[in-house]
CSV table of C-alpha atoms and ligand atoms in Angstrom, one decimal:
chain,number,residue,atom,x,y,z
A,1,MET,CA,-42.4,-50.3,12.6
A,2,PRO,CA,-39.7,-49.3,10.1
A,3,GLU,CA,-37.0,-51.7,9.2
A,4,GLU,CA,-34.2,-50.6,11.4
A,5,THR,CA,-34.9,-49.8,15.1
A,6,LEU,CA,-32.9,-49.4,18.3
A,7,THR,CA,-33.8,-51.1,21.7
A,8,ILE,CA,-32.9,-49.1,24.6
A,9,THR,CA,-33.1,-50.5,28.2
A,10,ASP,CA,-33.5,-48.1,31.0
A,11,ASN,CA,-31.5,-49.6,33.9
A,12,ARG,CA,-33.7,-47.5,36.5
A,13,ASN,CA,-36.6,-49.8,35.9
A,14,ASN,CA,-35.5,-52.3,33.4
A,15,LYS,CA,-38.0,-51.1,30.9
A,16,THR,CA,-37.2,-51.5,27.2
A,17,TYR,CA,-38.1,-49.1,24.4
A,18,THR,CA,-37.9,-49.6,20.8
A,19,VAL,CA,-37.1,-46.5,18.5
A,20,PRO,CA,-36.9,-46.1,14.9
A,21,LEU,CA,-33.8,-45.5,13.1
A,22,PHE,CA,-33.8,-43.1,10.2
A,23,LYS,CA,-30.7,-42.5,8.1
A,24,GLY,CA,-28.5,-43.5,10.9
A,25,CYS,CA,-30.2,-41.1,13.5
A,26,ILE,CA,-32.7,-41.6,16.1
A,27,ARG,CA,-35.1,-38.6,16.6
A,28,THR,CA,-34.3,-37.5,20.1
A,29,MET,CA,-37.9,-36.5,20.7
A,30,ASP,CA,-38.3,-40.5,20.9
A,31,LEU,CA,-36.2,-40.5,23.9
A,32,ARG,CA,-38.9,-38.3,25.8
A,33,GLN,CA,-41.1,-41.4,26.4
A,34,ILE,CA,-38.4,-42.9,28.6
A,35,LYS,CA,-39.7,-41.9,32.1
A,36,VAL,CA,-39.4,-43.3,35.5
A,37,ASP,CA,-42.9,-42.0,36.4
A,38,ALA,CA,-45.6,-39.9,35.2
A,39,ASP,CA,-44.0,-36.7,36.7
A,40,ASP,CA,-40.7,-37.5,35.1
A,41,PHE,CA,-40.0,-35.0,32.1
A,42,GLY,CA,-38.4,-37.8,30.1
A,43,VAL,CA,-34.8,-38.2,28.8
A,44,MET,CA,-33.3,-35.5,26.7
A,45,GLY,CA,-30.2,-35.5,24.6
A,46,TYR,CA,-27.3,-33.4,25.9
A,47,ASP,CA,-25.1,-32.4,23.1
A,48,PRO,CA,-23.0,-29.1,23.6
A,49,ALA,CA,-21.6,-27.7,20.5
A,50,PHE,CA,-23.9,-30.3,18.5
A,51,MET,CA,-20.9,-32.8,18.3
A,52,ASN,CA,-23.3,-35.6,17.3
A,53,THR,CA,-26.7,-33.9,16.4
A,54,ALA,CA,-28.1,-33.4,13.0
A,55,SER,CA,-30.3,-30.2,13.3
A,56,CYS,CA,-32.0,-30.8,9.8
A,57,GLN,CA,-32.2,-32.7,6.6
A,58,SER,CA,-30.4,-31.0,3.8
A,59,ALA,CA,-29.9,-31.6,0.0
A,60,ILE,CA,-27.4,-28.8,-0.6
A,61,THR,CA,-23.9,-29.7,0.4
A,62,TYR,CA,-22.3,-33.3,1.2
A,63,ILE,CA,-19.1,-33.6,3.2
A,64,ASP,CA,-17.4,-36.8,4.1
A,65,GLY,CA,-15.0,-35.6,6.5
A,66,ASP,CA,-13.0,-38.9,6.8
A,67,LYS,CA,-12.5,-39.1,3.1
A,68,GLY,CA,-12.0,-35.5,2.3
A,69,ILE,CA,-14.9,-35.1,0.0
A,70,LEU,CA,-17.2,-32.0,-0.7
A,71,ARG,CA,-20.0,-31.8,-3.2
A,72,TYR,CA,-22.5,-29.2,-4.1
A,73,ARG,CA,-25.8,-30.9,-4.9
A,74,GLY,CA,-23.8,-33.9,-5.8
A,75,TYR,CA,-21.2,-32.4,-8.0
A,76,PRO,CA,-17.8,-32.7,-6.7
A,77,ILE,CA,-16.1,-29.6,-5.7
A,78,GLU,CA,-13.1,-30.0,-8.0
A,79,GLN,CA,-15.2,-30.4,-11.0
A,80,LEU,CA,-17.2,-27.2,-10.3
A,81,ALA,CA,-14.0,-25.3,-9.5
A,82,GLU,CA,-12.4,-26.2,-12.9
A,83,LYS,CA,-15.6,-25.9,-15.1
A,84,CYS,CA,-17.8,-23.4,-13.8
A,85,THR,CA,-18.2,-19.6,-12.9
A,86,PHE,CA,-19.1,-18.7,-9.4
A,87,LEU,CA,-22.7,-17.4,-10.5
A,88,GLU,CA,-23.3,-20.8,-12.2
A,89,VAL,CA,-22.4,-22.5,-8.9
A,90,ALA,CA,-24.5,-20.0,-6.9
A,91,TYR,CA,-27.5,-21.0,-9.1
A,92,LEU,CA,-26.8,-24.5,-8.5
A,93,ILE,CA,-26.6,-24.2,-4.9
A,94,LEU,CA,-29.7,-22.1,-4.7
A,95,ASN,CA,-32.0,-23.9,-7.3
A,96,GLY,CA,-30.6,-27.6,-7.0
A,97,GLU,CA,-29.6,-28.0,-10.7
A,98,LEU,CA,-27.0,-26.3,-12.8
A,99,PRO,CA,-28.6,-23.7,-15.1
A,100,THR,CA,-29.1,-24.3,-18.7
A,101,GLU,CA,-27.5,-21.6,-21.0
A,102,SER,CA,-30.7,-19.3,-20.8
A,103,GLN,CA,-31.2,-19.7,-17.4
A,104,LEU,CA,-27.6,-18.7,-16.7
A,105,LYS,CA,-28.1,-15.7,-18.8
A,106,ASP,CA,-31.1,-14.5,-17.1
A,107,TRP,CA,-29.6,-15.2,-13.5
A,108,VAL,CA,-26.6,-13.3,-14.3
A,109,LYS,CA,-28.6,-10.5,-15.8
A,110,GLU,CA,-30.9,-10.4,-12.7
A,111,VAL,CA,-28.0,-10.5,-10.2
A,112,THR,CA,-26.1,-7.8,-12.2
A,113,HIS,CA,-29.3,-5.7,-12.2
A,114,HIS,CA,-29.3,-5.7,-8.2
A,115,THR,CA,-25.7,-4.8,-7.6
A,116,MET,CA,-26.0,-1.1,-7.1
A,117,VAL,CA,-26.9,0.1,-3.5
A,118,HIS,CA,-29.2,3.1,-2.5
A,119,GLU,CA,-27.0,6.3,-2.1
A,120,ASN,CA,-28.3,6.3,1.7
A,121,VAL,CA,-26.5,2.9,2.2
A,122,LYS,CA,-23.3,4.6,1.4
A,123,LYS,CA,-24.1,7.2,3.9
A,124,VAL,CA,-24.7,4.4,6.6
A,125,MET,CA,-21.3,3.2,5.8
A,126,ASP,CA,-19.7,6.9,5.6
A,127,GLY,CA,-20.7,7.0,9.4
A,128,PHE,CA,-18.1,4.1,10.4
A,129,HIS,CA,-14.5,5.0,11.9
A,130,HIS,CA,-11.8,5.1,9.2
A,131,ASP,CA,-10.3,2.1,11.1
A,132,ALA,CA,-13.6,0.1,11.6
A,133,HIS,CA,-13.1,-3.5,10.9
A,134,PRO,CA,-14.4,-4.3,7.5
A,135,MET,CA,-16.4,-7.4,8.9
A,136,GLY,CA,-18.2,-5.1,11.4
A,137,MET,CA,-19.0,-2.5,8.5
A,138,LEU,CA,-20.3,-5.6,6.2
A,139,MET,CA,-22.4,-7.0,9.1
A,140,SER,CA,-24.0,-3.8,10.1
A,141,THR,CA,-24.7,-2.5,6.5
A,142,ILE,CA,-26.3,-5.9,5.5
A,143,ALA,CA,-28.5,-5.4,8.7
A,144,ALA,CA,-29.2,-1.7,7.8
A,145,LEU,CA,-30.7,-3.3,4.4
A,146,ALA,CA,-33.6,-4.6,6.4
A,147,THR,CA,-34.6,-0.8,7.0
A,148,PHE,CA,-34.5,-0.2,3.1
A,149,TYR,CA,-36.4,-3.3,2.1
A,150,PRO,CA,-39.2,-3.8,4.6
A,151,ASP,CA,-41.1,-6.0,2.1
A,152,ALA,CA,-38.4,-8.7,2.8
A,153,ARG,CA,-40.4,-9.7,6.0
A,154,LYS,CA,-42.8,-11.5,3.6
A,155,ILE,CA,-40.5,-14.7,4.1
A,156,GLN,CA,-43.3,-17.1,3.2
A,157,ASP,CA,-43.9,-15.3,-0.4
A,158,ALA,CA,-41.6,-17.2,-2.9
A,159,GLU,CA,-41.4,-14.1,-5.0
A,160,SER,CA,-40.2,-11.9,-2.1
A,161,ARG,CA,-37.8,-14.6,-1.3
A,162,ARG,CA,-36.5,-14.7,-4.8
A,163,LEU,CA,-36.1,-10.8,-4.8
A,164,GLN,CA,-34.3,-10.7,-1.5
A,165,ILE,CA,-31.9,-13.5,-2.9
A,166,LEU,CA,-31.1,-11.5,-5.8
A,167,ARG,CA,-30.6,-8.3,-3.8
A,168,LEU,CA,-28.1,-9.9,-1.4
A,169,VAL,CA,-26.3,-11.8,-3.9
A,170,GLY,CA,-26.1,-8.8,-5.9
A,171,LYS,CA,-25.2,-6.2,-3.4
A,172,MET,CA,-22.8,-8.2,-1.3
A,173,PRO,CA,-19.7,-7.5,-3.4
A,174,THR,CA,-20.6,-3.9,-3.7
A,175,ILE,CA,-21.1,-3.4,0.1
A,176,ALA,CA,-17.8,-5.6,0.6
A,177,ALA,CA,-15.7,-3.4,-1.6
A,178,TYR,CA,-17.2,-0.2,-0.1
A,179,ALA,CA,-16.0,-1.4,3.3
A,180,TYR,CA,-12.6,-1.8,1.8
A,181,ARG,CA,-12.9,1.7,0.0
A,182,HIS,CA,-14.1,3.6,3.3
A,183,SER,CA,-11.1,2.3,5.3
A,184,LEU,CA,-8.7,3.6,2.8
A,185,GLY,CA,-10.5,6.9,2.4
A,186,LEU,CA,-11.4,6.4,-1.2
A,187,PRO,CA,-14.5,7.3,-3.2
A,188,TYR,CA,-17.0,4.4,-3.6
A,189,VAL,CA,-17.0,3.0,-7.2
A,190,ASP,CA,-20.3,2.1,-9.0
A,191,PRO,CA,-20.6,-1.4,-10.1
A,192,ASP,CA,-19.9,-2.0,-13.8
A,193,ASN,CA,-22.5,-4.0,-15.3
A,194,SER,CA,-20.1,-5.2,-18.3
A,195,LEU,CA,-17.9,-7.1,-16.0
A,196,GLY,CA,-18.3,-10.6,-14.5
A,197,TYR,CA,-19.2,-11.1,-10.7
A,198,ALA,CA,-15.5,-11.3,-9.6
A,199,GLU,CA,-14.2,-8.7,-12.1
A,200,ASN,CA,-16.8,-6.3,-11.0
A,201,PHE,CA,-15.7,-6.8,-7.2
A,202,MET,CA,-12.0,-6.2,-8.3
A,203,SER,CA,-13.2,-3.0,-10.1
A,204,MET,CA,-15.2,-1.7,-6.9
A,205,LEU,CA,-12.0,-2.5,-4.9
A,206,TRP,CA,-9.3,-1.2,-6.9
A,207,LYS,CA,-10.6,1.3,-9.7
A,208,MET,CA,-8.9,4.5,-9.1
A,209,PRO,CA,-10.9,7.8,-9.8
A,210,ALA,CA,-9.0,8.8,-12.9
A,211,GLU,CA,-9.3,5.5,-14.6
A,212,PRO,CA,-12.3,5.5,-17.2
A,213,LYS,CA,-12.6,1.8,-17.0
A,214,TYR,CA,-11.2,-1.0,-14.7
A,215,GLN,CA,-9.2,-3.7,-16.6
A,216,PRO,CA,-9.3,-6.7,-14.4
A,217,ASN,CA,-6.5,-9.1,-14.7
A,218,LYS,CA,-7.9,-12.3,-16.3
A,219,VAL,CA,-6.0,-14.8,-14.2
A,220,LEU,CA,-6.5,-12.8,-10.9
A,221,ALA,CA,-10.2,-12.6,-11.8
A,222,ARG,CA,-10.6,-16.3,-12.4
A,223,ALA,CA,-8.6,-17.2,-9.3
A,224,LEU,CA,-10.8,-15.1,-7.4
A,225,ASP,CA,-14.0,-16.6,-9.0
A,226,VAL,CA,-12.6,-20.1,-8.3
A,227,LEU,CA,-12.0,-19.0,-4.6
A,228,PHE,CA,-15.7,-18.0,-4.5
A,229,ILE,CA,-16.8,-21.4,-5.8
A,230,LEU,CA,-14.8,-23.0,-2.9
A,231,HIS,CA,-16.3,-21.0,-0.4
A,232,ALA,CA,-19.9,-20.8,-1.5
A,233,ASP,CA,-21.4,-23.4,1.1
A,234,HIS,CA,-20.3,-25.9,3.7
A,235,GLU,CA,-23.4,-27.4,5.0
A,236,GLN,CA,-24.1,-26.9,9.0
A,237,ASN,CA,-21.1,-24.9,10.0
A,238,CYS,CA,-21.3,-22.2,12.7
A,239,SER,CA,-22.6,-19.3,10.5
A,240,THR,CA,-25.0,-21.5,8.6
A,241,ASN,CA,-26.3,-22.6,12.0
A,242,ALA,CA,-26.7,-19.1,13.0
A,243,MET,CA,-28.6,-18.3,9.5
A,244,ARG,CA,-30.9,-21.1,10.2
A,245,ALA,CA,-31.5,-20.6,13.9
A,246,VAL,CA,-32.1,-16.9,13.5
A,247,GLY,CA,-34.3,-17.3,10.2
A,248,SER,CA,-36.2,-19.9,12.3
A,249,SER,CA,-37.9,-16.9,14.2
A,250,GLN,CA,-39.0,-15.7,10.8
A,251,ALA,CA,-36.8,-12.7,10.8
A,252,ASP,CA,-36.2,-11.1,7.6
A,253,PRO,CA,-33.1,-12.4,5.4
A,254,PHE,CA,-31.2,-9.1,6.1
A,255,ALA,CA,-31.3,-9.4,9.6
A,256,THR,CA,-30.7,-13.1,9.4
A,257,THR,CA,-27.7,-12.7,7.2
A,258,ALA,CA,-26.1,-10.2,9.3
A,259,SER,CA,-26.2,-12.7,12.1
A,260,ALA,CA,-24.6,-15.4,10.0
A,261,ILE,CA,-21.8,-12.6,9.0
A,262,GLY,CA,-21.3,-12.1,13.0
A,263,ALA,CA,-20.7,-15.8,13.2
A,264,LEU,CA,-18.4,-16.2,10.4
A,265,TRP,CA,-16.1,-13.3,11.9
A,266,GLY,CA,-15.1,-15.3,14.8
A,267,PRO,CA,-11.5,-16.7,14.7
A,268,LEU,CA,-12.4,-20.2,15.1
A,269,HIS,CA,-14.7,-20.0,11.9
A,270,GLY,CA,-14.2,-17.6,8.8
A,271,GLY,CA,-12.0,-15.3,10.8
A,272,ALA,CA,-9.3,-18.0,10.9
A,273,ASN,CA,-8.0,-16.8,7.5
A,274,GLU,CA,-7.1,-13.5,9.0
A,275,GLN,CA,-5.6,-15.2,12.0
A,276,VAL,CA,-3.4,-17.2,9.8
A,277,LEU,CA,-1.5,-14.3,8.4
A,278,VAL,CA,-1.2,-13.0,12.0
A,279,MET,CA,0.4,-16.3,13.0
A,280,LEU,CA,2.6,-16.6,9.8
A,281,ASP,CA,3.8,-13.0,10.5
A,282,GLU,CA,4.6,-13.9,14.1
A,283,ILE,CA,6.7,-16.8,13.0
A,284,GLY,CA,8.4,-14.8,10.5
A,285,LYS,CA,11.3,-17.1,9.6
A,286,MET,CA,11.5,-21.0,8.9
A,287,GLU,CA,13.9,-21.5,11.8
A,288,ASN,CA,11.1,-20.3,14.2
A,289,ILE,CA,8.7,-23.1,13.1
A,290,PRO,CA,9.8,-25.9,15.6
A,291,ALA,CA,9.4,-23.6,18.4
A,292,PHE,CA,6.0,-22.4,17.3
A,293,ILE,CA,5.0,-25.9,17.0
A,294,ALA,CA,6.3,-26.7,20.4
A,295,GLU,CA,4.2,-23.9,22.0
A,296,VAL,CA,1.1,-25.1,20.2
A,297,LYS,CA,1.7,-28.8,21.6
A,298,ALA,CA,2.1,-27.2,25.0
A,299,GLY,CA,-1.2,-25.8,24.6
A,300,LYS,CA,0.0,-22.1,24.2
A,301,GLY,CA,-2.2,-21.4,21.3
A,302,LYS,CA,-3.4,-23.1,18.0
A,303,LEU,CA,-2.1,-23.7,14.7
A,304,MET,CA,-4.7,-21.5,12.8
A,305,GLY,CA,-6.0,-22.7,9.7
A,306,PHE,CA,-5.6,-26.3,11.0
A,307,GLY,CA,-8.2,-28.7,12.2
A,308,HIS,CA,-11.9,-29.0,11.6
A,309,ARG,CA,-15.0,-30.4,13.1
A,310,VAL,CA,-16.0,-32.5,10.2
A,311,TYR,CA,-12.8,-33.0,8.1
A,312,LYS,CA,-10.7,-35.6,9.6
A,313,ASN,CA,-8.6,-35.6,6.3
A,314,TYR,CA,-7.1,-33.2,4.0
A,315,ASP,CA,-9.6,-30.5,3.1
A,316,PRO,CA,-10.4,-30.9,-0.7
A,317,ARG,CA,-10.7,-27.0,-1.1
A,318,ALA,CA,-7.1,-26.6,0.2
A,319,LYS,CA,-5.7,-28.8,-2.5
A,320,VAL,CA,-7.5,-26.6,-5.2
A,321,ILE,CA,-6.1,-23.4,-3.5
A,322,LYS,CA,-2.5,-24.9,-3.5
A,323,ARG,CA,-2.7,-25.1,-7.2
A,324,LEU,CA,-4.4,-21.8,-7.7
A,325,ALA,CA,-1.7,-20.2,-5.5
A,326,ASP,CA,1.0,-20.8,-8.1
A,327,GLU,CA,-1.1,-19.4,-11.0
A,328,VAL,CA,-1.7,-16.0,-8.9
A,329,PHE,CA,1.9,-15.9,-8.0
A,330,ASP,CA,2.9,-16.0,-11.6
A,331,VAL,CA,1.1,-12.6,-11.9
A,332,THR,CA,1.8,-11.2,-8.6
A,333,GLY,CA,5.0,-12.4,-7.7
A,334,LYS,CA,5.6,-15.1,-5.0
A,335,ASN,CA,4.3,-14.3,-1.5
A,336,PRO,CA,7.2,-15.3,0.6
A,337,LEU,CA,4.7,-16.4,3.4
A,338,ILE,CA,3.7,-19.3,1.0
A,339,GLU,CA,7.2,-21.1,1.6
A,340,LEU,CA,6.7,-20.6,5.3
A,341,ALA,CA,3.2,-22.1,5.2
A,342,VAL,CA,4.0,-25.0,3.1
A,343,GLU,CA,7.0,-25.8,5.5
A,344,LEU,CA,4.8,-25.2,8.6
A,345,GLU,CA,2.2,-27.7,7.0
A,346,ARG,CA,5.0,-30.2,6.3
A,347,ILE,CA,6.3,-30.1,9.8
A,348,ALA,CA,2.8,-30.4,11.4
A,349,LEU,CA,1.8,-33.3,9.2
A,350,GLN,CA,4.8,-35.1,10.2
A,351,ASP,CA,4.0,-34.5,13.9
A,352,ASP,CA,2.1,-37.1,15.9
A,353,TYR,CA,0.2,-34.3,17.8
A,354,PHE,CA,-1.5,-33.4,14.6
A,355,GLY,CA,-1.5,-36.8,13.2
A,356,SER,CA,-3.3,-38.3,16.1
A,357,ARG,CA,-5.8,-35.7,16.3
A,358,LYS,CA,-6.4,-35.7,12.6
A,359,LEU,CA,-5.6,-32.1,12.2
A,360,PHE,CA,-5.0,-31.1,8.6
A,361,PRO,CA,-4.8,-27.7,6.9
A,362,THR,CA,-8.3,-26.3,5.8
A,363,VAL,CA,-9.1,-23.7,3.1
A,364,ASP,CA,-8.2,-20.9,5.3
A,365,PHE,CA,-4.6,-22.1,5.7
A,366,TYR,CA,-3.8,-21.1,2.0
A,367,SER,CA,-6.6,-18.6,1.1
A,368,GLY,CA,-5.2,-15.7,3.0
A,369,ILE,CA,-1.8,-16.0,1.4
A,370,ILE,CA,-3.7,-15.6,-2.0
A,371,TYR,CA,-5.7,-12.5,-1.0
A,372,GLU,CA,-2.5,-10.9,0.4
A,373,ALA,CA,-0.7,-11.5,-2.9
A,374,MET,CA,-3.6,-9.8,-4.6
A,375,GLY,CA,-3.1,-6.6,-2.3
A,376,MET,CA,-5.8,-7.2,0.2
A,377,PRO,CA,-5.1,-6.5,3.9
A,378,SER,CA,-5.4,-9.4,6.4
A,379,GLU,CA,-8.5,-7.9,8.2
A,380,TYR,CA,-10.4,-8.0,4.9
A,381,PHE,CA,-9.9,-11.7,4.3
A,382,THR,CA,-13.0,-12.8,6.0
A,383,VAL,CA,-15.0,-10.2,4.0
A,384,VAL,CA,-13.8,-12.1,0.8
A,385,PHE,CA,-15.0,-15.4,2.4
A,386,ALA,CA,-18.4,-13.7,3.2
A,387,VAL,CA,-19.1,-12.7,-0.4
A,388,PRO,CA,-19.6,-16.1,-1.9
A,389,ARG,CA,-20.9,-17.6,1.3
A,390,MET,CA,-24.0,-15.4,0.9
A,391,SER,CA,-25.5,-17.9,-1.8
A,392,GLY,CA,-24.9,-20.9,0.6
A,393,TRP,CA,-26.5,-19.1,3.5
A,394,LEU,CA,-29.7,-18.0,1.5
A,395,ALA,CA,-30.1,-21.6,0.0
A,396,GLN,CA,-29.8,-23.0,3.5
A,397,TRP,CA,-32.2,-20.4,4.8
A,398,GLN,CA,-34.8,-21.1,1.9
A,399,GLU,CA,-34.4,-24.9,2.5
A,400,MET,CA,-35.2,-24.3,6.1
A,401,ILE,CA,-38.3,-22.2,5.6
A,402,LEU,CA,-39.8,-24.8,3.0
A,403,ASP,CA,-39.1,-27.7,5.4
A,404,THR,CA,-42.4,-28.5,7.2
A,405,GLU,CA,-40.6,-30.2,10.0
A,406,GLN,CA,-38.7,-27.0,10.9
A,407,LYS,CA,-39.9,-24.8,13.7
A,408,ILE,CA,-38.4,-21.9,15.9
A,409,ALA,CA,-34.9,-23.4,16.9
A,410,ARG,CA,-35.1,-23.5,20.6
A,411,PRO,CA,-32.8,-25.9,22.3
A,412,ARG,CA,-33.3,-27.2,26.0
A,413,GLN,CA,-30.9,-26.9,28.7
A,414,VAL,CA,-29.7,-28.8,31.6
A,415,TYR,CA,-30.4,-26.3,34.7
A,416,THR,CA,-27.5,-26.2,37.0
A,417,GLY,CA,-28.3,-23.1,39.3
A,418,VAL,CA,-29.7,-22.6,42.5
A,419,ALA,CA,-33.2,-24.6,42.8
A,420,ILE,CA,-35.1,-21.9,44.7
A,421,ARG,CA,-34.5,-19.3,47.3
A,422,ASP,CA,-36.1,-16.2,49.0
A,423,TYR,CA,-35.5,-12.6,48.0
A,424,GLU,CA,-33.0,-10.8,50.3
A,425,PRO,CA,-33.2,-6.9,50.8
A,426,ILE,CA,-30.2,-5.2,49.7
A,427,GLU,CA,-29.0,-4.2,53.3
A,428,LYS,CA,-29.0,-7.7,54.4
A,429,ARG,CA,-27.0,-9.2,51.4
A,430,ALA,CA,-23.5,-10.3,52.4
A,431,THR,CA,-20.6,-10.3,49.8
A,432,LYS,CA,-20.4,-14.1,48.7
B,1,ACO,N1,-3.9,-26.3,16.6
B,1,ACO,C1,-3.7,-27.0,17.7
B,1,ACO,N2,-4.6,-28.0,18.2
B,1,ACO,C2,-5.7,-28.3,17.8
B,1,ACO,C3,-6.2,-27.4,16.6
B,1,ACO,C4,-5.4,-26.5,16.2
B,1,ACO,N3,-5.6,-25.8,15.0
B,1,ACO,N4,-7.6,-27.7,16.4
B,1,ACO,C5,-7.8,-28.5,17.3
B,1,ACO,N5,-6.8,-28.9,18.2
B,1,ACO,C6,-6.6,-29.9,19.2
B,1,ACO,C7,-7.6,-29.4,20.4
B,1,ACO,O1,-7.0,-28.9,21.2
B,1,ACO,C8,-7.9,-30.8,20.9
B,1,ACO,O2,-6.9,-31.4,21.6
B,1,ACO,P1,-7.1,-32.4,22.8
B,1,ACO,O3,-7.9,-33.4,22.3
B,1,ACO,O4,-6.0,-32.8,23.5
B,1,ACO,O5,-7.9,-31.5,23.9
B,1,ACO,C9,-8.1,-31.6,19.7
B,1,ACO,O6,-7.3,-31.1,18.7
B,1,ACO,C10,-9.8,-31.5,19.2
B,1,ACO,O7,-10.0,-30.4,19.0
B,1,ACO,P2,-11.4,-29.6,19.3
B,1,ACO,O8,-11.1,-28.2,19.7
B,1,ACO,O9,-12.2,-30.4,20.3
B,1,ACO,O10,-12.1,-29.9,17.8
B,1,ACO,P3,-13.5,-29.1,17.5
B,1,ACO,O11,-14.1,-29.8,16.3
B,1,ACO,O12,-14.2,-28.4,18.7
B,1,ACO,O13,-12.8,-27.6,16.6
B,1,ACO,C11,-11.8,-26.2,15.2
B,1,ACO,C12,-12.6,-27.4,15.4
B,1,ACO,C13,-12.7,-25.1,16.0
B,1,ACO,C14,-12.1,-25.8,13.8
B,1,ACO,C15,-10.5,-26.3,15.8
B,1,ACO,O14,-9.7,-27.3,15.0
B,1,ACO,C16,-9.8,-25.0,15.7
B,1,ACO,O15,-9.7,-24.2,16.7
B,1,ACO,N6,-8.9,-24.8,14.6
B,1,ACO,C17,-8.1,-23.5,14.5
B,1,ACO,C18,-9.1,-22.4,14.1
B,1,ACO,C19,-9.3,-22.6,12.6
B,1,ACO,O16,-8.5,-22.8,11.8
B,1,ACO,N7,-10.7,-22.5,12.3
B,1,ACO,C20,-11.2,-22.6,11.0
B,1,ACO,C21,-12.0,-23.7,10.6
B,1,ACO,S1,-12.5,-24.0,9.0
B,1,ACO,C22,-13.8,-22.8,8.9
B,1,ACO,O17,-14.6,-22.4,9.7
B,1,ACO,C23,-14.0,-22.0,7.6
């Protein structure tokens, strides 16, 4: 018997059961032995929205939501954001250790080698309407890659996984940028292998046809790289859970990633950064903030970019972003929305409605203001979030595949429908 246990008394028959505690958890399967008779299925856990259920063991990202701590592989996010490049962090997340100089050189070279897309991928993208949402284009094009790389189905083959990871990390900025170019009717820009990851993304977004070479602004490129670091992983969030759940059926990583992108798109998750700008535009002026807050408190909408399932303290990424915003605005000029956002945050944090519910600004509250200052439209913000999150999704996917305890993710349900009834011919059915 392990050292820590939990004793459960079944008050239906006064039987007691002792179940092991492991890392503060019980295994919910241990409840199944609790039955009133042999026909009883046994006790299950009921936990809609996974409020108190750990779905896996993971060594990638650590969050202490009460203290506002975020670490990738044990390294504090603040240190990584200050000292690393995004590709260095992506390597860390995927491989568990920071790369040596030669490992980093090889990794950057390999990712860069995989940035180009097949010409037919561009044709897939050409098929979208000019006003298609860029997240829809991104999700569908990543799914389409499954048809270009059927070898990706060999998910148990470590070498194949490595190749798909390189393809996905490499091609993500290219496809993301092409979604933007398509909506503007501009020709696609080939990746420029002499540029860094964020710089190359900027080149593919903004290089004009007459320009021989795109010269990225170094401050903006670094800011984008830091934003990529901040968004690289966030443990078992909605899209990562989708990644693991879909991947557990042994679907290939392109189909699996497309489902994660779909989950990220939702306004309660990654789509919140787009909604923050919509909200700020609606508020418009400082004097409208109190009325807006009153509406939120009355349940007529949410303060977008506030609140988190895990953070019950200030999101450490939001602190880094606030500092970054000033550096970006020195180049782009101040986005007037920042003052509105800061004031909105100040008023909300003083209000007991938000205080008592531990609602704080998250990364999304400020990221969109920076993206907008850089010249991106609001419907594009979630795409910029998805680009670096690819490395996190893939690390979590690979961890799931290598975890011998994992099986196809298939929850139970509590059935609440009609128990049984007889078929009725259509002419005898009454409107109910
Ligand atoms: N504005 C106003 N009230 C809120 C907000 C908000 N942004 N977030 C939560 N609340 C309230 C809820 O109404 C609820 O109040 P009640 O107890 O009186 O019913 C209470 O705070 C608890 O909120 P839940 O919705 O139960 O918390 P949950 O963990 O399920 O939701 C979520 C977390 C989805 C992030 C929520 O805070 C939200 O909708 N925020 C706005 C959308 C957003 O910014 N999402 C981005 C999250 S970060 C990311 O995914 C990248």
